Amino acid sequence: MDAESSMPYAPPATVLSVVQRHRQVAIPSFDVSTLQRIGVSESLAPRTLQAMKLLGLVDEDGKETKSFEHLRKAPTAEFESVLGQILREAYSPVFAIVDPTSATSEEIGDAFRHFVPSGQRTRMVTLFTGLLR
């Protein structure tokens, strides 16, 4: 992700539920219909798939990336650190601007000002902070 590029804005609970489902039962490929079959609503499925692509979890063909495979196979004790590394890579432009552990919510929001779609900025920040938690 670079400034002026798209940022994911799916609900964090939805993204994390897909990740957890994939950890339980490996999903061979991801598309909108697959996400709907595993419980993602019709309205959230496209946004969730796009978020997974932008986070580097699936490739453009909907296949699991090496990062997602590593996260899927990580022991529970290592899950948070592996996810943290994925997030640091995916959100590197944001981490270059702000340290979310000490930043205010306004400062975090400002770090997203150059990303599109601008109308979804609040949701972008919600996903970012939700995944970091």
Short mmCIF file of C-alpha atoms in Angstrom, two decimals:
data_model
loop_
_atom_site.label_atom_id
_atom_site.label_comp_id
_atom_site.label_asym_id
_atom_site.label_seq_id
_atom_site.Cartn_x
_atom_site.Cartn_y
_atom_site.Cartn_z
CA MET A 1 0.00 0.00 0.00
CA ASP A 2 1.24 3.43 -0.90
CA ALA A 3 -0.20 6.88 -0.38
CA GLU A 4 -3.00 7.60 -2.85
CA SER A 5 -3.70 3.89 -3.11
CA SER A 6 -6.66 1.97 -1.76
CA MET A 7 -6.84 0.96 1.86
CA PRO A 8 -8.98 -1.84 3.25
CA TYR A 9 -12.10 -0.89 5.16
CA ALA A 10 -13.97 -4.08 6.02
CA PRO A 11 -15.14 -4.58 9.61
CA PRO A 12 -12.29 -6.00 11.73
CA ALA A 13 -14.54 -8.66 13.28
CA THR A 14 -15.42 -9.96 9.81
CA VAL A 15 -11.80 -10.11 8.63
CA LEU A 16 -10.72 -11.82 11.84
CA SER A 17 -13.58 -14.34 11.61
CA VAL A 18 -12.41 -15.32 8.11
CA VAL A 19 -8.83 -15.65 9.38
CA GLN A 20 -9.97 -17.83 12.29
CA ARG A 21 -12.15 -19.96 10.02
CA HIS A 22 -9.19 -20.47 7.68
CA ARG A 23 -7.05 -21.50 10.66
CA GLN A 24 -9.65 -24.12 11.62
CA VAL A 25 -10.34 -25.49 8.14
CA ALA A 26 -8.00 -24.49 5.34
CA ILE A 27 -10.00 -22.77 2.62
CA PRO A 28 -8.53 -23.61 -0.82
CA SER A 29 -9.39 -20.28 -2.44
CA PHE A 30 -11.24 -17.11 -1.62
CA ASP A 31 -13.90 -15.34 -3.62
CA VAL A 32 -17.13 -13.56 -2.76
CA SER A 33 -19.23 -16.73 -2.88
CA THR A 34 -16.78 -18.63 -0.66
CA LEU A 35 -16.88 -15.85 1.91
CA GLN A 36 -20.67 -15.90 1.85
CA ARG A 37 -20.71 -19.68 2.37
CA ILE A 38 -18.60 -19.30 5.51
CA GLY A 39 -20.91 -16.67 6.97
CA VAL A 40 -19.86 -13.28 5.59
CA SER A 41 -22.92 -11.28 4.56
CA GLU A 42 -23.54 -10.58 0.90
CA SER A 43 -22.95 -6.85 1.45
CA LEU A 44 -19.63 -7.36 3.28
CA ALA A 45 -18.15 -10.17 1.16
CA PRO A 46 -16.68 -7.96 -1.63
CA ARG A 47 -15.22 -5.50 0.90
CA THR A 48 -13.80 -8.34 3.00
CA LEU A 49 -12.19 -10.00 -0.03
CA GLN A 50 -10.64 -6.70 -1.08
CA ALA A 51 -9.33 -6.16 2.46
CA MET A 52 -7.74 -9.61 2.46
CA LYS A 53 -6.01 -8.81 -0.83
CA LEU A 54 -4.77 -5.41 0.35
CA LEU A 55 -3.53 -6.94 3.60
CA GLY A 56 -1.52 -9.47 1.61
CA LEU A 57 -3.46 -12.50 2.84
CA VAL A 58 -4.70 -13.59 -0.58
CA ASP A 59 -3.42 -12.89 -4.06
CA GLU A 60 -5.40 -11.50 -7.00
CA ASP A 61 -6.55 -15.04 -7.89
CA GLY A 62 -7.93 -15.57 -4.39
CA LYS A 63 -5.19 -17.98 -3.34
CA GLU A 64 -3.61 -17.94 0.09
CA THR A 65 -0.29 -16.06 0.19
CA LYS A 66 2.76 -17.37 2.02
CA SER A 67 2.05 -14.85 4.79
CA PHE A 68 -1.49 -16.16 5.24
CA GLU A 69 -0.23 -19.74 5.19
CA HIS A 70 2.26 -18.85 7.92
CA LEU A 71 -0.52 -17.22 9.95
CA ARG A 72 -2.80 -20.24 9.42
CA LYS A 73 -0.15 -22.66 10.61
CA ALA A 74 1.18 -20.52 13.48
CA PRO A 75 0.71 -21.99 16.95
CA THR A 76 -1.78 -20.06 19.05
CA ALA A 77 1.03 -18.62 21.16
CA GLU A 78 2.62 -17.11 18.03
CA PHE A 79 -0.57 -15.97 16.28
CA GLU A 80 -0.48 -12.38 17.53
CA SER A 81 3.16 -11.83 16.64
CA VAL A 82 2.72 -13.31 13.14
CA LEU A 83 -0.38 -11.20 12.55
CA GLY A 84 1.49 -8.17 13.87
CA GLN A 85 4.26 -8.69 11.31
CA ILE A 86 1.70 -8.98 8.50
CA LEU A 87 0.05 -5.76 9.65
CA ARG A 88 3.38 -3.90 9.91
CA GLU A 89 4.11 -4.86 6.30
CA ALA A 90 0.62 -4.12 4.96
CA TYR A 91 0.33 -0.81 6.78
CA SER A 92 3.97 0.27 6.45
CA PRO A 93 3.01 3.71 5.05
CA VAL A 94 0.86 4.32 8.13
CA PHE A 95 3.54 3.10 10.54
CA ALA A 96 5.98 5.46 8.80
CA ILE A 97 3.77 8.38 9.85
CA VAL A 98 2.49 7.36 13.26
CA ASP A 99 3.19 5.00 16.16
CA PRO A 100 -0.27 3.65 17.00
CA THR A 101 0.80 2.65 20.51
CA SER A 102 1.26 6.29 21.51
CA ALA A 103 -0.75 8.24 18.91
CA THR A 104 -4.10 9.85 19.50
CA SER A 105 -7.07 8.73 17.44
CA GLU A 106 -6.83 12.04 15.56
CA GLU A 107 -3.19 11.38 14.67
CA ILE A 108 -4.05 7.89 13.46
CA GLY A 109 -6.89 9.30 11.37
CA ASP A 110 -4.53 11.88 9.88
CA ALA A 111 -2.15 9.08 8.83
CA PHE A 112 -4.93 7.82 6.55
CA ARG A 113 -5.69 11.15 4.83
CA HIS A 114 -3.85 10.27 1.61
CA PHE A 115 -5.57 6.96 1.04
CA VAL A 116 -8.65 6.23 -1.01
CA PRO A 117 -11.55 5.96 -0.93
CA SER A 118 -11.57 9.04 1.31
CA GLY A 119 -15.24 8.53 2.17
CA GLN A 120 -14.29 5.29 3.92
CA ARG A 121 -11.49 6.79 6.05
CA THR A 122 -13.32 6.16 9.32
CA ARG A 123 -13.76 2.50 8.39
CA MET A 124 -10.10 2.25 7.36
CA VAL A 125 -9.04 3.49 10.78
CA THR A 126 -11.52 1.15 12.48
CA LEU A 127 -10.09 -1.86 10.63
CA PHE A 128 -6.51 -0.80 11.37
CA THR A 129 -7.07 -0.25 15.07
CA GLY A 130 -9.31 -3.31 15.37
CA LEU A 131 -6.71 -5.59 13.83
CA LEU A 132 -3.98 -4.14 16.01
CA ARG A 133 -5.98 -4.93 19.14
#
